[in-house]
Amino acid sequence: MDPTNFDSTSSACTFLQGYNELESLERPLFSSQDEGDDYERAHGVAPPQSHRPAGGRPGGASFSTVGLPTQVDEIRELTVLAKDAAGIMWEMVAMNESGPAAAEMQANAQQLQAQLRGLIGDYQGGDEKLFNEALEALDMLNSCFFD
């Protein structure tokens, strides 16, 4: 449309509507709500909430260890998992199961075995009961693979 052509009222109105659209260019196309919806659609979960860790400053590093498991916690959790995995492995052997589920369980048990072996090798704590339980769980996993 020619901007110098104002013969009809309708063409002038149409031309002026183009200027009204310029105001909308200054508004954001997406709100923060839309961005969250896009994240949720793409990932299937709500977007992570930004937060400032305890003791942290904006833009600065935080030296807080909140939420990080200790070596004792890791050994305790891996010991429980290793005992459960050994029990499942023995059940699978007893039922003569094979296939993708058995192969996946064996791979997971081997990974668990390696993690537990590493934690036992690095353990410097004084809790002998925990250390013995971890060794027992490792032995249970080892016996699954050798029998």
PDB file of C-alpha atoms in Angstrom:
ATOM      1  CA  MET A   1       0.000   0.000   0.000  1.00  0.00           C
ATOM      2  CA  ASP A   2       1.233   3.449  -0.885  1.00  0.00           C
ATOM      3  CA  PRO A   3       1.579   5.630   2.253  1.00  0.00           C
ATOM      4  CA  THR A   4       0.910   8.792   0.278  1.00  0.00           C
ATOM      5  CA  ASN A   5      -2.466   7.551  -0.985  1.00  0.00           C
ATOM      6  CA  PHE A   6      -5.182   8.776   1.413  1.00  0.00           C
ATOM      7  CA  ASP A   7      -8.139   8.960  -1.035  1.00  0.00           C
ATOM      8  CA  SER A   8     -10.344   6.635   0.881  1.00  0.00           C
ATOM      9  CA  THR A   9     -11.085   6.502   4.559  1.00  0.00           C
ATOM     10  CA  SER A  10     -10.657   2.741   4.730  1.00  0.00           C
ATOM     11  CA  SER A  11      -7.145   2.823   3.305  1.00  0.00           C
ATOM     12  CA  ALA A  12      -6.165   5.576   5.755  1.00  0.00           C
ATOM     13  CA  CYS A  13      -7.517   3.533   8.641  1.00  0.00           C
ATOM     14  CA  THR A  14      -5.656   0.461   7.428  1.00  0.00           C
ATOM     15  CA  PHE A  15      -2.454   2.449   7.125  1.00  0.00           C
ATOM     16  CA  LEU A  16      -2.833   3.871  10.650  1.00  0.00           C
ATOM     17  CA  GLN A  17      -3.422   0.415  12.081  1.00  0.00           C
ATOM     18  CA  GLY A  18       0.126  -0.415  11.059  1.00  0.00           C
ATOM     19  CA  TYR A  19       1.351   2.330  13.393  1.00  0.00           C
ATOM     20  CA  ASN A  20      -0.722   0.923  16.244  1.00  0.00           C
ATOM     21  CA  GLU A  21       1.106  -2.370  15.820  1.00  0.00           C
ATOM     22  CA  LEU A  22       4.407  -0.605  16.510  1.00  0.00           C
ATOM     23  CA  GLU A  23       3.374  -0.201  20.140  1.00  0.00           C
ATOM     24  CA  SER A  24       3.144  -3.963  20.498  1.00  0.00           C
ATOM     25  CA  LEU A  25       6.750  -4.374  19.363  1.00  0.00           C
ATOM     26  CA  GLU A  26       7.965  -2.927  22.632  1.00  0.00           C
ATOM     27  CA  ARG A  27       6.121  -5.594  24.619  1.00  0.00           C
ATOM     28  CA  PRO A  28       7.880  -8.951  25.034  1.00  0.00           C
ATOM     29  CA  LEU A  29       6.566 -11.699  22.801  1.00  0.00           C
ATOM     30  CA  PHE A  30       6.807 -14.289  25.569  1.00  0.00           C
ATOM     31  CA  SER A  31       6.242 -13.862  29.261  1.00  0.00           C
ATOM     32  CA  SER A  32       8.132 -15.822  31.884  1.00  0.00           C
ATOM     33  CA  GLN A  33       5.038 -18.026  32.204  1.00  0.00           C
ATOM     34  CA  ASP A  34       5.318 -18.960  28.518  1.00  0.00           C
ATOM     35  CA  GLU A  35       8.990 -19.857  28.956  1.00  0.00           C
ATOM     36  CA  GLY A  36       8.121 -22.154  31.857  1.00  0.00           C
ATOM     37  CA  ASP A  37       5.426 -23.814  29.775  1.00  0.00           C
ATOM     38  CA  ASP A  38       7.897 -24.364  26.933  1.00  0.00           C
ATOM     39  CA  TYR A  39      10.387 -25.957  29.325  1.00  0.00           C
ATOM     40  CA  GLU A  40       7.680 -28.174  30.755  1.00  0.00           C
ATOM     41  CA  ARG A  41       6.537 -29.244  27.293  1.00  0.00           C
ATOM     42  CA  ALA A  42      10.087 -30.022  26.180  1.00  0.00           C
ATOM     43  CA  HIS A  43      11.266 -31.836  29.315  1.00  0.00           C
ATOM     44  CA  GLY A  44       8.059 -33.182  30.838  1.00  0.00           C
ATOM     45  CA  VAL A  45       8.780 -31.584  34.213  1.00  0.00           C
ATOM     46  CA  ALA A  46       8.414 -28.155  35.734  1.00  0.00           C
ATOM     47  CA  PRO A  47      11.420 -25.867  35.247  1.00  0.00           C
ATOM     48  CA  PRO A  48      13.942 -25.774  38.078  1.00  0.00           C
ATOM     49  CA  GLN A  49      13.421 -22.890  40.444  1.00  0.00           C
ATOM     50  CA  SER A  50      16.301 -20.529  40.821  1.00  0.00           C
ATOM     51  CA  HIS A  51      17.344 -20.160  44.403  1.00  0.00           C
ATOM     52  CA  ARG A  52      20.206 -18.785  46.355  1.00  0.00           C
ATOM     53  CA  PRO A  53      22.015 -21.388  48.466  1.00  0.00           C
ATOM     54  CA  ALA A  54      22.284 -20.753  52.167  1.00  0.00           C
ATOM     55  CA  GLY A  55      25.210 -18.502  52.894  1.00  0.00           C
ATOM     56  CA  GLY A  56      25.606 -17.604  49.254  1.00  0.00           C
ATOM     57  CA  ARG A  57      25.725 -14.119  47.858  1.00  0.00           C
ATOM     58  CA  PRO A  58      24.210 -13.166  44.543  1.00  0.00           C
ATOM     59  CA  GLY A  59      26.846 -13.761  41.903  1.00  0.00           C
ATOM     60  CA  GLY A  60      29.258 -15.236  44.411  1.00  0.00           C
ATOM     61  CA  ALA A  61      30.287 -18.772  45.202  1.00  0.00           C
ATOM     62  CA  SER A  62      28.748 -20.597  48.102  1.00  0.00           C
ATOM     63  CA  PHE A  63      30.815 -22.956  50.186  1.00  0.00           C
ATOM     64  CA  SER A  64      27.794 -24.614  51.728  1.00  0.00           C
ATOM     65  CA  THR A  65      27.750 -28.414  51.710  1.00  0.00           C
ATOM     66  CA  VAL A  66      24.026 -28.678  52.286  1.00  0.00           C
ATOM     67  CA  GLY A  67      22.643 -31.651  50.424  1.00  0.00           C
ATOM     68  CA  LEU A  68      25.978 -33.366  49.741  1.00  0.00           C
ATOM     69  CA  PRO A  69      26.146 -36.851  51.248  1.00  0.00           C
ATOM     70  CA  THR A  70      29.041 -37.714  53.488  1.00  0.00           C
ATOM     71  CA  GLN A  71      31.258 -40.701  52.827  1.00  0.00           C
ATOM     72  CA  VAL A  72      29.487 -42.595  55.612  1.00  0.00           C
ATOM     73  CA  ASP A  73      26.081 -41.842  54.059  1.00  0.00           C
ATOM     74  CA  GLU A  74      27.261 -43.025  50.652  1.00  0.00           C
ATOM     75  CA  ILE A  75      28.675 -46.269  52.031  1.00  0.00           C
ATOM     76  CA  ARG A  76      25.516 -46.891  54.044  1.00  0.00           C
ATOM     77  CA  GLU A  77      23.252 -46.346  51.002  1.00  0.00           C
ATOM     78  CA  LEU A  78      25.423 -48.378  48.638  1.00  0.00           C
ATOM     79  CA  THR A  79      25.575 -51.204  51.184  1.00  0.00           C
ATOM     80  CA  VAL A  80      21.784 -51.416  51.293  1.00  0.00           C
ATOM     81  CA  LEU A  81      21.565 -51.256  47.498  1.00  0.00           C
ATOM     82  CA  ALA A  82      24.274 -53.898  47.086  1.00  0.00           C
ATOM     83  CA  LYS A  83      22.513 -56.311  49.446  1.00  0.00           C
ATOM     84  CA  ASP A  84      19.232 -55.807  47.586  1.00  0.00           C
ATOM     85  CA  ALA A  85      20.943 -56.258  44.222  1.00  0.00           C
ATOM     86  CA  ALA A  86      22.628 -59.459  45.403  1.00  0.00           C
ATOM     87  CA  GLY A  87      19.274 -60.823  46.564  1.00  0.00           C
ATOM     88  CA  ILE A  88      17.676 -60.016  43.211  1.00  0.00           C
ATOM     89  CA  MET A  89      20.598 -61.545  41.333  1.00  0.00           C
ATOM     90  CA  TRP A  90      20.300 -64.787  43.339  1.00  0.00           C
ATOM     91  CA  GLU A  91      16.563 -64.910  42.621  1.00  0.00           C
ATOM     92  CA  MET A  92      17.249 -64.447  38.918  1.00  0.00           C
ATOM     93  CA  VAL A  93      19.813 -67.271  39.005  1.00  0.00           C
ATOM     94  CA  ALA A  94      17.378 -69.532  40.888  1.00  0.00           C
ATOM     95  CA  MET A  95      14.617 -68.889  38.332  1.00  0.00           C
ATOM     96  CA  ASN A  96      17.094 -69.308  35.460  1.00  0.00           C
ATOM     97  CA  GLU A  97      16.192 -65.929  34.002  1.00  0.00           C
ATOM     98  CA  SER A  98      18.014 -64.567  31.005  1.00  0.00           C
ATOM     99  CA  GLY A  99      17.327 -61.821  28.554  1.00  0.00           C
ATOM    100  CA  PRO A 100      17.523 -58.032  28.509  1.00  0.00           C
ATOM    101  CA  ALA A 101      16.226 -57.563  32.073  1.00  0.00           C
ATOM    102  CA  ALA A 102      18.789 -60.006  33.470  1.00  0.00           C
ATOM    103  CA  ALA A 103      21.587 -58.400  31.456  1.00  0.00           C
ATOM    104  CA  GLU A 104      20.579 -54.935  32.670  1.00  0.00           C
ATOM    105  CA  MET A 105      20.436 -56.124  36.279  1.00  0.00           C
ATOM    106  CA  GLN A 106      23.869 -57.699  35.940  1.00  0.00           C
ATOM    107  CA  ALA A 107      25.314 -54.482  34.482  1.00  0.00           C
ATOM    108  CA  ASN A 108      23.769 -52.418  37.288  1.00  0.00           C
ATOM    109  CA  ALA A 109      25.080 -54.836  39.915  1.00  0.00           C
ATOM    110  CA  GLN A 110      28.581 -54.662  38.425  1.00  0.00           C
ATOM    111  CA  GLN A 111      28.459 -50.867  38.514  1.00  0.00           C
ATOM    112  CA  LEU A 112      27.269 -50.977  42.115  1.00  0.00           C
ATOM    113  CA  GLN A 113      30.057 -53.425  42.933  1.00  0.00           C
ATOM    114  CA  ALA A 114      32.682 -51.079  41.477  1.00  0.00           C
ATOM    115  CA  GLN A 115      31.288 -48.063  43.346  1.00  0.00           C
ATOM    116  CA  LEU A 116      31.187 -49.919  46.643  1.00  0.00           C
ATOM    117  CA  ARG A 117      34.706 -51.282  46.124  1.00  0.00           C
ATOM    118  CA  GLY A 118      35.949 -47.738  45.498  1.00  0.00           C
ATOM    119  CA  LEU A 119      34.253 -46.343  48.595  1.00  0.00           C
ATOM    120  CA  ILE A 120      35.600 -49.156  50.752  1.00  0.00           C
ATOM    121  CA  GLY A 121      39.116 -48.500  49.439  1.00  0.00           C
ATOM    122  CA  ASP A 122      38.826 -44.778  50.215  1.00  0.00           C
ATOM    123  CA  TYR A 123      37.094 -45.178  53.580  1.00  0.00           C
ATOM    124  CA  GLN A 124      38.929 -43.433  56.414  1.00  0.00           C
ATOM    125  CA  GLY A 125      36.227 -43.482  59.069  1.00  0.00           C
ATOM    126  CA  GLY A 126      36.271 -45.301  62.346  1.00  0.00           C
ATOM    127  CA  ASP A 127      32.892 -47.062  62.175  1.00  0.00           C
ATOM    128  CA  GLU A 128      33.936 -50.714  62.013  1.00  0.00           C
ATOM    129  CA  LYS A 129      30.363 -51.985  61.950  1.00  0.00           C
ATOM    130  CA  LEU A 130      29.596 -49.952  58.829  1.00  0.00           C
ATOM    131  CA  PHE A 131      32.859 -51.060  57.237  1.00  0.00           C
ATOM    132  CA  ASN A 132      32.066 -54.738  57.958  1.00  0.00           C
ATOM    133  CA  GLU A 133      28.545 -54.372  56.528  1.00  0.00           C
ATOM    134  CA  ALA A 134      29.977 -52.817  53.369  1.00  0.00           C
ATOM    135  CA  LEU A 135      32.502 -55.661  53.014  1.00  0.00           C
ATOM    136  CA  GLU A 136      29.717 -58.192  53.536  1.00  0.00           C
ATOM    137  CA  ALA A 137      27.587 -56.537  50.828  1.00  0.00           C
ATOM    138  CA  LEU A 138      30.560 -56.497  48.455  1.00  0.00           C
ATOM    139  CA  ASP A 139      31.175 -60.180  49.175  1.00  0.00           C
ATOM    140  CA  MET A 140      27.501 -60.936  48.458  1.00  0.00           C
ATOM    141  CA  LEU A 141      27.779 -59.234  45.072  1.00  0.00           C
ATOM    142  CA  ASN A 142      31.076 -60.963  44.299  1.00  0.00           C
ATOM    143  CA  SER A 143      29.578 -64.370  45.054  1.00  0.00           C
ATOM    144  CA  CYS A 144      26.719 -63.682  42.602  1.00  0.00           C
ATOM    145  CA  PHE A 145      29.161 -63.195  39.767  1.00  0.00           C
ATOM    146  CA  PHE A 146      31.395 -66.172  40.533  1.00  0.00           C
ATOM    147  CA  ASP A 147      28.651 -68.753  41.072  1.00  0.00           C
TER     148      ASP A 147
END
